[in-house]
PDB file of C-alpha atoms in Angstrom:
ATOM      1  CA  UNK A   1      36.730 318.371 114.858  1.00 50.00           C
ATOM      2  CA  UNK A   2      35.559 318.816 118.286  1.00 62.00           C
ATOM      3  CA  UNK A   3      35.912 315.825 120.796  1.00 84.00           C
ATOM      4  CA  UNK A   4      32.773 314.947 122.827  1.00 91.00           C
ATOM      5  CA  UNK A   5      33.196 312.595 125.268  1.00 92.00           C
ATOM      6  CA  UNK A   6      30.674 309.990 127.082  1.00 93.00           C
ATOM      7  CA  UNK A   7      30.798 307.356 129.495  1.00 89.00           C
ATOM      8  CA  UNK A   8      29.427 304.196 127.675  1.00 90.00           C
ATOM      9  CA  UNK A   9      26.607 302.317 130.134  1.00 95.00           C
ATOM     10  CA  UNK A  10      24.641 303.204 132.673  1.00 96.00           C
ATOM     11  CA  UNK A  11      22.591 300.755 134.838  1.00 97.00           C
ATOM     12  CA  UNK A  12      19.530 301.842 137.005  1.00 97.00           C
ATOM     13  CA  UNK A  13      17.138 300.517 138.685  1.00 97.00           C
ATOM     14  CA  UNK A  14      13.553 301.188 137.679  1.00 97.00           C
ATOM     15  CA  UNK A  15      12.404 304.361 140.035  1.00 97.00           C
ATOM     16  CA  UNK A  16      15.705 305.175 140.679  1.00 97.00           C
ATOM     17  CA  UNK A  17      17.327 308.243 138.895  1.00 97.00           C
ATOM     18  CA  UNK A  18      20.226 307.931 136.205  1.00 96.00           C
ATOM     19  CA  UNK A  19      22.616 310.691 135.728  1.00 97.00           C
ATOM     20  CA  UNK A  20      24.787 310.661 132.090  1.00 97.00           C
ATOM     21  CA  UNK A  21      27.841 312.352 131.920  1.00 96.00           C
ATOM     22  CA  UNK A  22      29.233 314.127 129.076  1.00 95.00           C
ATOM     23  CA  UNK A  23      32.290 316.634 128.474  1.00 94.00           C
ATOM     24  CA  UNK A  24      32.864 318.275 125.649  1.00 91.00           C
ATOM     25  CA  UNK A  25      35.868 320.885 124.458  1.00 86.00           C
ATOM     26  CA  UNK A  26      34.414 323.784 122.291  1.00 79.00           C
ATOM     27  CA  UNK A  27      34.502 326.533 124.610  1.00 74.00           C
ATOM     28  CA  UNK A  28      32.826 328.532 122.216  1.00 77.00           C
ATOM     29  CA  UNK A  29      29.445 326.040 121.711  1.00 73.00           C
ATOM     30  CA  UNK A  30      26.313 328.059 122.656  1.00 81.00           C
ATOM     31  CA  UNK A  31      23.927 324.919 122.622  1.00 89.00           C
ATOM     32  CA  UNK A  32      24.261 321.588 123.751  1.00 92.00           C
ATOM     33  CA  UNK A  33      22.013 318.686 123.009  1.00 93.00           C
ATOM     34  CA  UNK A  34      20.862 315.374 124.437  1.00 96.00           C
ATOM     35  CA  UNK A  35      19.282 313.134 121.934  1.00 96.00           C
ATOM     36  CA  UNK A  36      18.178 309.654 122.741  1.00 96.00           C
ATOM     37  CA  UNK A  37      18.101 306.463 120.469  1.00 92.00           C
ATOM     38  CA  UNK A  38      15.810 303.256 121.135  1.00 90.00           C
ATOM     39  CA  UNK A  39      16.814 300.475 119.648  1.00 83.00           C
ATOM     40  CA  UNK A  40      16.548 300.448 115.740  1.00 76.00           C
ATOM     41  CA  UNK A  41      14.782 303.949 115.835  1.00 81.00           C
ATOM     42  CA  UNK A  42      16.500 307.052 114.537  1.00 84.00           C
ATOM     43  CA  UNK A  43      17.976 309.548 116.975  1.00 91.00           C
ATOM     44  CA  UNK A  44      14.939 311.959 118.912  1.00 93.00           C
ATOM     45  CA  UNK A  45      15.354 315.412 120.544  1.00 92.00           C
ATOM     46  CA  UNK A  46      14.732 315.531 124.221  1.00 94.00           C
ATOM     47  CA  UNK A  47      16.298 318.894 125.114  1.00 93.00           C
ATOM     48  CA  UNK A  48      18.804 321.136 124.537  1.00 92.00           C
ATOM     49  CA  UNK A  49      20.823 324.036 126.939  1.00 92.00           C
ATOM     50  CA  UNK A  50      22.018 327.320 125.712  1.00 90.00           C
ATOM     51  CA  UNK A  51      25.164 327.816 126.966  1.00 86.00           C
ATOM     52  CA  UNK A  52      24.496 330.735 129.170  1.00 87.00           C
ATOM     53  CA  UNK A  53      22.322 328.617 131.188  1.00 89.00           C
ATOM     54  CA  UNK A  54      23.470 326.774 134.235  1.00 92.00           C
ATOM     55  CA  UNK A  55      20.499 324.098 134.233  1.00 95.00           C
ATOM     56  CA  UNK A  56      17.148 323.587 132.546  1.00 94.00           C
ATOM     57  CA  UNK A  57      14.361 321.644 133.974  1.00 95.00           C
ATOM     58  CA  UNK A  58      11.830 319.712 131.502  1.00 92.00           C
ATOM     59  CA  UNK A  59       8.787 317.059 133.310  1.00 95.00           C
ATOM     60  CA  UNK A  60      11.504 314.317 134.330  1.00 96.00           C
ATOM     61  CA  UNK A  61      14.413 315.521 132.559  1.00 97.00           C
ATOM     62  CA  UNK A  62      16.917 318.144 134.410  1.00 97.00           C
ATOM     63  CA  UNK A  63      20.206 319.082 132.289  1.00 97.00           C
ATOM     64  CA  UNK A  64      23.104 320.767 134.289  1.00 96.00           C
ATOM     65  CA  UNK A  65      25.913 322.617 132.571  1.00 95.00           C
ATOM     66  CA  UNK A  66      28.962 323.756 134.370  1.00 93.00           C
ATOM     67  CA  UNK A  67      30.406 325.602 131.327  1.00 90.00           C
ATOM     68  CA  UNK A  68      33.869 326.280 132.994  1.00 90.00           C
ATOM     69  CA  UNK A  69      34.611 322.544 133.489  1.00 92.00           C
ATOM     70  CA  UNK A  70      33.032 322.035 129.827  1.00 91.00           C
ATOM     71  CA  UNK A  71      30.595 319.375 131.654  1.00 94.00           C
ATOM     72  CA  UNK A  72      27.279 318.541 131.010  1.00 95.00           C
ATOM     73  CA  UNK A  73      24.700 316.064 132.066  1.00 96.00           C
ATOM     74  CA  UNK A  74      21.311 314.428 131.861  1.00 97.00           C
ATOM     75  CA  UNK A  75      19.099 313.559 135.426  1.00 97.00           C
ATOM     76  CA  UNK A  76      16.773 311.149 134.373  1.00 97.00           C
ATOM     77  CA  UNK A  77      14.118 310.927 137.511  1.00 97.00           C
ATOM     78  CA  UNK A  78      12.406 308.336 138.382  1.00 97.00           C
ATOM     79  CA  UNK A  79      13.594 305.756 135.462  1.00 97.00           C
ATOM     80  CA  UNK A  80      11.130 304.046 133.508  1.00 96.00           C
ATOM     81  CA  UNK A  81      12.147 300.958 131.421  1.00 95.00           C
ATOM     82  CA  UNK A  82      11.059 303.118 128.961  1.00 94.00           C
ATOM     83  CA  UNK A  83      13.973 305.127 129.402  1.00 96.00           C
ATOM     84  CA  UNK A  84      16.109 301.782 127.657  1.00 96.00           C
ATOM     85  CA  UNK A  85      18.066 303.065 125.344  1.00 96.00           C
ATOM     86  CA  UNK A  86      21.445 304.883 124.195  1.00 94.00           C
ATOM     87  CA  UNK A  87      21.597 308.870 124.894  1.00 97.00           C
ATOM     88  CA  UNK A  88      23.623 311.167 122.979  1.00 95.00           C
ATOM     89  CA  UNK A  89      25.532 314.191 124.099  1.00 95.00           C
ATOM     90  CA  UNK A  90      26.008 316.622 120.941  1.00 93.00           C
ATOM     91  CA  UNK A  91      27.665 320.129 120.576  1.00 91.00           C
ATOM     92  CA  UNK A  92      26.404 322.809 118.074  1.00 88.00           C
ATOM     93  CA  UNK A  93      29.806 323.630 116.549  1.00 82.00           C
ATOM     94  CA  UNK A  94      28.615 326.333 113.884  1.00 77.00           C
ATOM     95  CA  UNK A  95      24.930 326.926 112.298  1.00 71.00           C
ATOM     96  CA  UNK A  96      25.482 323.919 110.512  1.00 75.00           C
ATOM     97  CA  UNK A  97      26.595 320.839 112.141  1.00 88.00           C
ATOM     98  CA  UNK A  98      26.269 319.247 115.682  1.00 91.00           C
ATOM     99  CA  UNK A  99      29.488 317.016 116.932  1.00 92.00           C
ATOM    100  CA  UNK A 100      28.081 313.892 118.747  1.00 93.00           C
ATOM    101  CA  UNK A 101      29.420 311.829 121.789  1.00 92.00           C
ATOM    102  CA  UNK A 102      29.774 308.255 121.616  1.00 91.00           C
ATOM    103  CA  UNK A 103      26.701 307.489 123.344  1.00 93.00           C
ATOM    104  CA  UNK A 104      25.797 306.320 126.085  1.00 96.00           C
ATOM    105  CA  UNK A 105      23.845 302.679 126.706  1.00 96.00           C
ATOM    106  CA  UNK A 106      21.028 303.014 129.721  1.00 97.00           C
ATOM    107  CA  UNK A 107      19.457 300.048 130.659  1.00 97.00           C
ATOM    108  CA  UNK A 108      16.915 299.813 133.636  1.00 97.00           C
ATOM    109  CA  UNK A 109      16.446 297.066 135.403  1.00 94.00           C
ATOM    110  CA  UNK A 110      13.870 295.450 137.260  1.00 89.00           C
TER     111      UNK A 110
ATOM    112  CA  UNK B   1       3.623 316.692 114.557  1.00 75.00           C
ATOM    113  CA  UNK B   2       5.817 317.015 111.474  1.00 81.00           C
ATOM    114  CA  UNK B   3       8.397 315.080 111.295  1.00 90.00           C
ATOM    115  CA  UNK B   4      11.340 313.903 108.638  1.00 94.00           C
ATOM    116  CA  UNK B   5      10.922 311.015 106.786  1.00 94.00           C
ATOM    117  CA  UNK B   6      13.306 308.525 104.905  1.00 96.00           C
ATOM    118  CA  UNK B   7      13.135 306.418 102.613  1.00 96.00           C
ATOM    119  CA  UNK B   8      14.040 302.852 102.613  1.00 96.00           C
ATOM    120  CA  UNK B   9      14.478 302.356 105.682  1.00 94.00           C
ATOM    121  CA  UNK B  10      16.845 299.620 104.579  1.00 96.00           C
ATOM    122  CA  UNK B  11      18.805 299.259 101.694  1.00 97.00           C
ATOM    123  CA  UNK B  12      21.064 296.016 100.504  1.00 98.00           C
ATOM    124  CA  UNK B  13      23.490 296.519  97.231  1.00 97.00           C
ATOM    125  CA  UNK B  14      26.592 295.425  96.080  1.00 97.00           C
ATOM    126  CA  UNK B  15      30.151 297.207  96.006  1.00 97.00           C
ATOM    127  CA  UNK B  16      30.514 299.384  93.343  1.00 97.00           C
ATOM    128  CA  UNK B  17      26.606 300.349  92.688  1.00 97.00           C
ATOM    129  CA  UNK B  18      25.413 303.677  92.969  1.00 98.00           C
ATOM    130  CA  UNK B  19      22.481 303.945  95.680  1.00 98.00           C
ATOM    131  CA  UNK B  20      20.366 306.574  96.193  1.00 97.00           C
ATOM    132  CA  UNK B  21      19.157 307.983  99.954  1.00 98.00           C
ATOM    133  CA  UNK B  22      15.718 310.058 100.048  1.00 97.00           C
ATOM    134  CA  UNK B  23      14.297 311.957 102.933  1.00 97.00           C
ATOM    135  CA  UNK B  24      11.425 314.575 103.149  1.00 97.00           C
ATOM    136  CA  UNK B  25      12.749 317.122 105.462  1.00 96.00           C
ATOM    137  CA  UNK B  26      10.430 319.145 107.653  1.00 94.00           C
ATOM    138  CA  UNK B  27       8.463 321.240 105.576  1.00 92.00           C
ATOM    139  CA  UNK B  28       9.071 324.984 106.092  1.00 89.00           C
ATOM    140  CA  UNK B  29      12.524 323.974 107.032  1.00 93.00           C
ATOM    141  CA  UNK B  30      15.631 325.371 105.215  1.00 92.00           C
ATOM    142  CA  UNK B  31      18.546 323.988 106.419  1.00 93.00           C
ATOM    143  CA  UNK B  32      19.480 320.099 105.235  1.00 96.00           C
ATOM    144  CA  UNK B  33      21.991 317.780 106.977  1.00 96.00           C
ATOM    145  CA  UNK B  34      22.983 314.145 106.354  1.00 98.00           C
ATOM    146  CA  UNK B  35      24.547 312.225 109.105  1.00 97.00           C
ATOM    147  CA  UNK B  36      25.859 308.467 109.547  1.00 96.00           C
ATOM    148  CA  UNK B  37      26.704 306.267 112.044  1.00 92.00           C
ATOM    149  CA  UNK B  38      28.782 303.294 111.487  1.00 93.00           C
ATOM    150  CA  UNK B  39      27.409 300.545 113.898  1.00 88.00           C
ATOM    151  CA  UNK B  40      28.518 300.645 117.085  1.00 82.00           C
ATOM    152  CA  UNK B  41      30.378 304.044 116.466  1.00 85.00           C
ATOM    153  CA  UNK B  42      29.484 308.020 116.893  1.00 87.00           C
ATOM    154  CA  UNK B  43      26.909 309.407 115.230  1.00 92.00           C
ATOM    155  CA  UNK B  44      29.437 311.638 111.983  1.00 94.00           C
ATOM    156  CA  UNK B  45      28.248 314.351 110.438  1.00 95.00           C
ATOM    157  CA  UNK B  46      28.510 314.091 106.407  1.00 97.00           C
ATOM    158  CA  UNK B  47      27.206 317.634 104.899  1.00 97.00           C
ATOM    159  CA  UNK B  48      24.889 320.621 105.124  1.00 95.00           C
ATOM    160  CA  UNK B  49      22.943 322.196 102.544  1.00 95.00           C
ATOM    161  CA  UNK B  50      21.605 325.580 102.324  1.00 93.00           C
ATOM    162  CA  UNK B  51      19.657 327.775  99.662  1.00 91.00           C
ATOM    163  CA  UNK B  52      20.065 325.034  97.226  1.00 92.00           C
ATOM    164  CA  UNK B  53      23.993 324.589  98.006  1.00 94.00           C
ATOM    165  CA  UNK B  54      26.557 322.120 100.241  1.00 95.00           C
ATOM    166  CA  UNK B  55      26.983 324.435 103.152  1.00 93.00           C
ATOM    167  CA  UNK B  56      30.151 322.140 104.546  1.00 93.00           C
ATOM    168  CA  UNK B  57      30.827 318.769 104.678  1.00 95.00           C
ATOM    169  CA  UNK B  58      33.462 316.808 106.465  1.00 94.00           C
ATOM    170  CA  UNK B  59      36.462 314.703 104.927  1.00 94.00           C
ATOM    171  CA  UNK B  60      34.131 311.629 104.952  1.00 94.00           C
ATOM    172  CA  UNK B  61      32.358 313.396 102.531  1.00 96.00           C
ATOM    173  CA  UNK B  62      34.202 312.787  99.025  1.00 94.00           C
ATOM    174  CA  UNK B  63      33.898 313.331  95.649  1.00 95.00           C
ATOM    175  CA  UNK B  64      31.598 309.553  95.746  1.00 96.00           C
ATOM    176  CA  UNK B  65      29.500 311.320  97.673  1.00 97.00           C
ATOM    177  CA  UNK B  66      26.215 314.068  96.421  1.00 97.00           C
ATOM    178  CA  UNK B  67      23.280 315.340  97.703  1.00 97.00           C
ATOM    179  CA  UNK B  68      20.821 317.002  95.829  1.00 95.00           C
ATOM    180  CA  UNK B  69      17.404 318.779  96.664  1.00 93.00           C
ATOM    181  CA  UNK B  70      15.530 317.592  93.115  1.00 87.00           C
ATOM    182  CA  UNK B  71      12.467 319.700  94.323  1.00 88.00           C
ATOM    183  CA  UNK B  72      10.535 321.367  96.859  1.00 80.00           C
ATOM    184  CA  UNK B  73      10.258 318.659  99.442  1.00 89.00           C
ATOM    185  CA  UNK B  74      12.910 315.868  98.762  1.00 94.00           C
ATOM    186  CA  UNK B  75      16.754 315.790  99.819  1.00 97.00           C
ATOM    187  CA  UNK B  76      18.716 312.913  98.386  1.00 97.00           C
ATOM    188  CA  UNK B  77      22.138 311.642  99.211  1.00 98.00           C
ATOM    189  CA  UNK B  78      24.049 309.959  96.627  1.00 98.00           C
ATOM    190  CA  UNK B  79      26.826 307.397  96.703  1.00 97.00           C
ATOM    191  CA  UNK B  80      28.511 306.760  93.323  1.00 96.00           C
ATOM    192  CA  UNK B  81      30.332 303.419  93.657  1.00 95.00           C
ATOM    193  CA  UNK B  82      29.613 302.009  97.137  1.00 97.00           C
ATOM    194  CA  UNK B  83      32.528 300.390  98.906  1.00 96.00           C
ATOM    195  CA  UNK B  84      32.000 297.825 101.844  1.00 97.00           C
ATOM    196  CA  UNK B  85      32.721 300.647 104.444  1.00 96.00           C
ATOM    197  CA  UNK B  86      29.880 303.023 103.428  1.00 97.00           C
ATOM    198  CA  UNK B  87      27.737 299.969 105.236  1.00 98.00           C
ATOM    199  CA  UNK B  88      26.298 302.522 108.121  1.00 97.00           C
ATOM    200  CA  UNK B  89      22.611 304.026 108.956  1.00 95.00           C
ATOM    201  CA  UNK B  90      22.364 307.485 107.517  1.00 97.00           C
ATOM    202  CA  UNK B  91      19.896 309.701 109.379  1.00 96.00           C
ATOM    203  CA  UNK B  92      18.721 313.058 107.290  1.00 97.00           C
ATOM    204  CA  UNK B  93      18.042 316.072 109.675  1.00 96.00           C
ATOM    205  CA  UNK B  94      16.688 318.967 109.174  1.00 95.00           C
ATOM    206  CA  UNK B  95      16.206 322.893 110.947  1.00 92.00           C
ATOM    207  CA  UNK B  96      14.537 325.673 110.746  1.00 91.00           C
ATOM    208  CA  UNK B  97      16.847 328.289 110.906  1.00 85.00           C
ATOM    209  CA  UNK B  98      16.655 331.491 112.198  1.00 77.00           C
ATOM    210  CA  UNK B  99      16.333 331.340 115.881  1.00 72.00           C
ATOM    211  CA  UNK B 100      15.286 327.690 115.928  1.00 72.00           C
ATOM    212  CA  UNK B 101      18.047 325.604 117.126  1.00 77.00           C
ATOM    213  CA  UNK B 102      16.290 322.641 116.929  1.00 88.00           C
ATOM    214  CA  UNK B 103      17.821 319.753 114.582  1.00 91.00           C
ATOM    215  CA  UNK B 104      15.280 316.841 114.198  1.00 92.00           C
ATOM    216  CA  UNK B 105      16.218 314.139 112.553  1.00 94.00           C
ATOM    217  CA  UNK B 106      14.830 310.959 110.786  1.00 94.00           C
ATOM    218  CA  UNK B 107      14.214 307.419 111.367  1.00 92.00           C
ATOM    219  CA  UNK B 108      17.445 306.424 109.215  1.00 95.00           C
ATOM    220  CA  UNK B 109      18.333 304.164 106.256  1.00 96.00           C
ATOM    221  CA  UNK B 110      20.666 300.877 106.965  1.00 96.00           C
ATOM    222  CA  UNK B 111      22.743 300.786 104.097  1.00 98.00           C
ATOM    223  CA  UNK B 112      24.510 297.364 103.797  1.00 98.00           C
ATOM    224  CA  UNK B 113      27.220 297.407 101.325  1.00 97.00           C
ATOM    225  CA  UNK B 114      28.105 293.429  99.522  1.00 97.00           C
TER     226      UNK B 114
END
């Protein structure tokens, strides 16, 4: 399958903004995912990039994709501790399946 | 807002017994997906199911595995003789299809395998 890769924790400071880091290897993915997962909760949409897009902008949320380094991230702004939790890269791979990163634990402190 | 829904949300049973997973995917959507994640691991994708048939699945999914859509709204994954390493959360997803890309998914069901 297709490898997505994700550094594994992030620390911020409340107010501060986080940046997560993902690569991934499937040239040929036309949408690419960020998911996030609180702790015992099941995994929740926050946004999503079609390939052909270099960046997409959503309330505090700003994905960047630099599709010739296969790179992708996540600008969290102004980091609540709300924003605890582990955030998943993904890759669409074909209509029917998305290829997930490891994850990656955020935890904002104080 | 719609979402998916699982059922239990936690489920304990010994090696060997069958177990059933249910979710209620999104209702006007058409595509089906079951997922797991082994704690502490990625999330893996299991299978997809479309117009009432597996769509693809991956090698995790073998022959002790099924999923079934029994009727309009439920989608239930199947384990025939559980071994200690099916002990994972399962989520169910779901999509629209078409031009939605969208892949929601539910809250999850802890299996723990005995």
């Amino acid at each position: 399958g297709e490898d997505v890769e994700q550094s594994l924790f992030l620390s911020v400071r409340e107010g501060d903004s986080s940046v997560i880091n993902c690569t991934y290897t499937d040239s040929s993915s036309t949408y690419l995912y960020w998911y996030k997962q609180e702790p015992g909760a099941g995994l929740q949409l926050l946004t999503y990039i079609f390939s052909n897009m270099d960046m997409k902008q959503d309330q505090r949320l700003t994905v960047l994709l630099n599709k010739k380094d296969k790179h992708l991230s996540l600008r969290i702004a102004d980091t609540q501790t709300g924003d605890s939790a582990i955030y998943f890269c993904a890759e669409k791979e074909n209509d029917y399946k998305l290829s997930f990163g490891a994850g990656t634990t955020v935890t904002v402190r104080a | 807002e719609p979402e998916v829904t699982q059922t239990p949300s936690h489920q304990v049973t010994q090696m060997g017994q069958e177990v059933i997973l249910r979710c209620v995917p999104i209702s006007n959507h058409l595509y089906f997906y079951w997922y797991r994640q082994i704690l502490g691991q990625k999330v893996e994708f299991l299978v997809s199911f479309y117009n009432n048939e597996i769509s693809e699945k991956s090698e995790i999914f073998d022959d002790q595995f099924s999923v079934e859509r029994p009727d309009g709204s439920n989608f239930t994954l199947k384990i025939r003789s559980t071994k200690l390493e099916d002990s994972a959360m399962y989520f169910c997803a779901s999509r629209r299809g078409g031009a939605a890309n969208e892949q929601f998914f539910g809250p999850g069901t802890r299996l723990t395998v005995l």
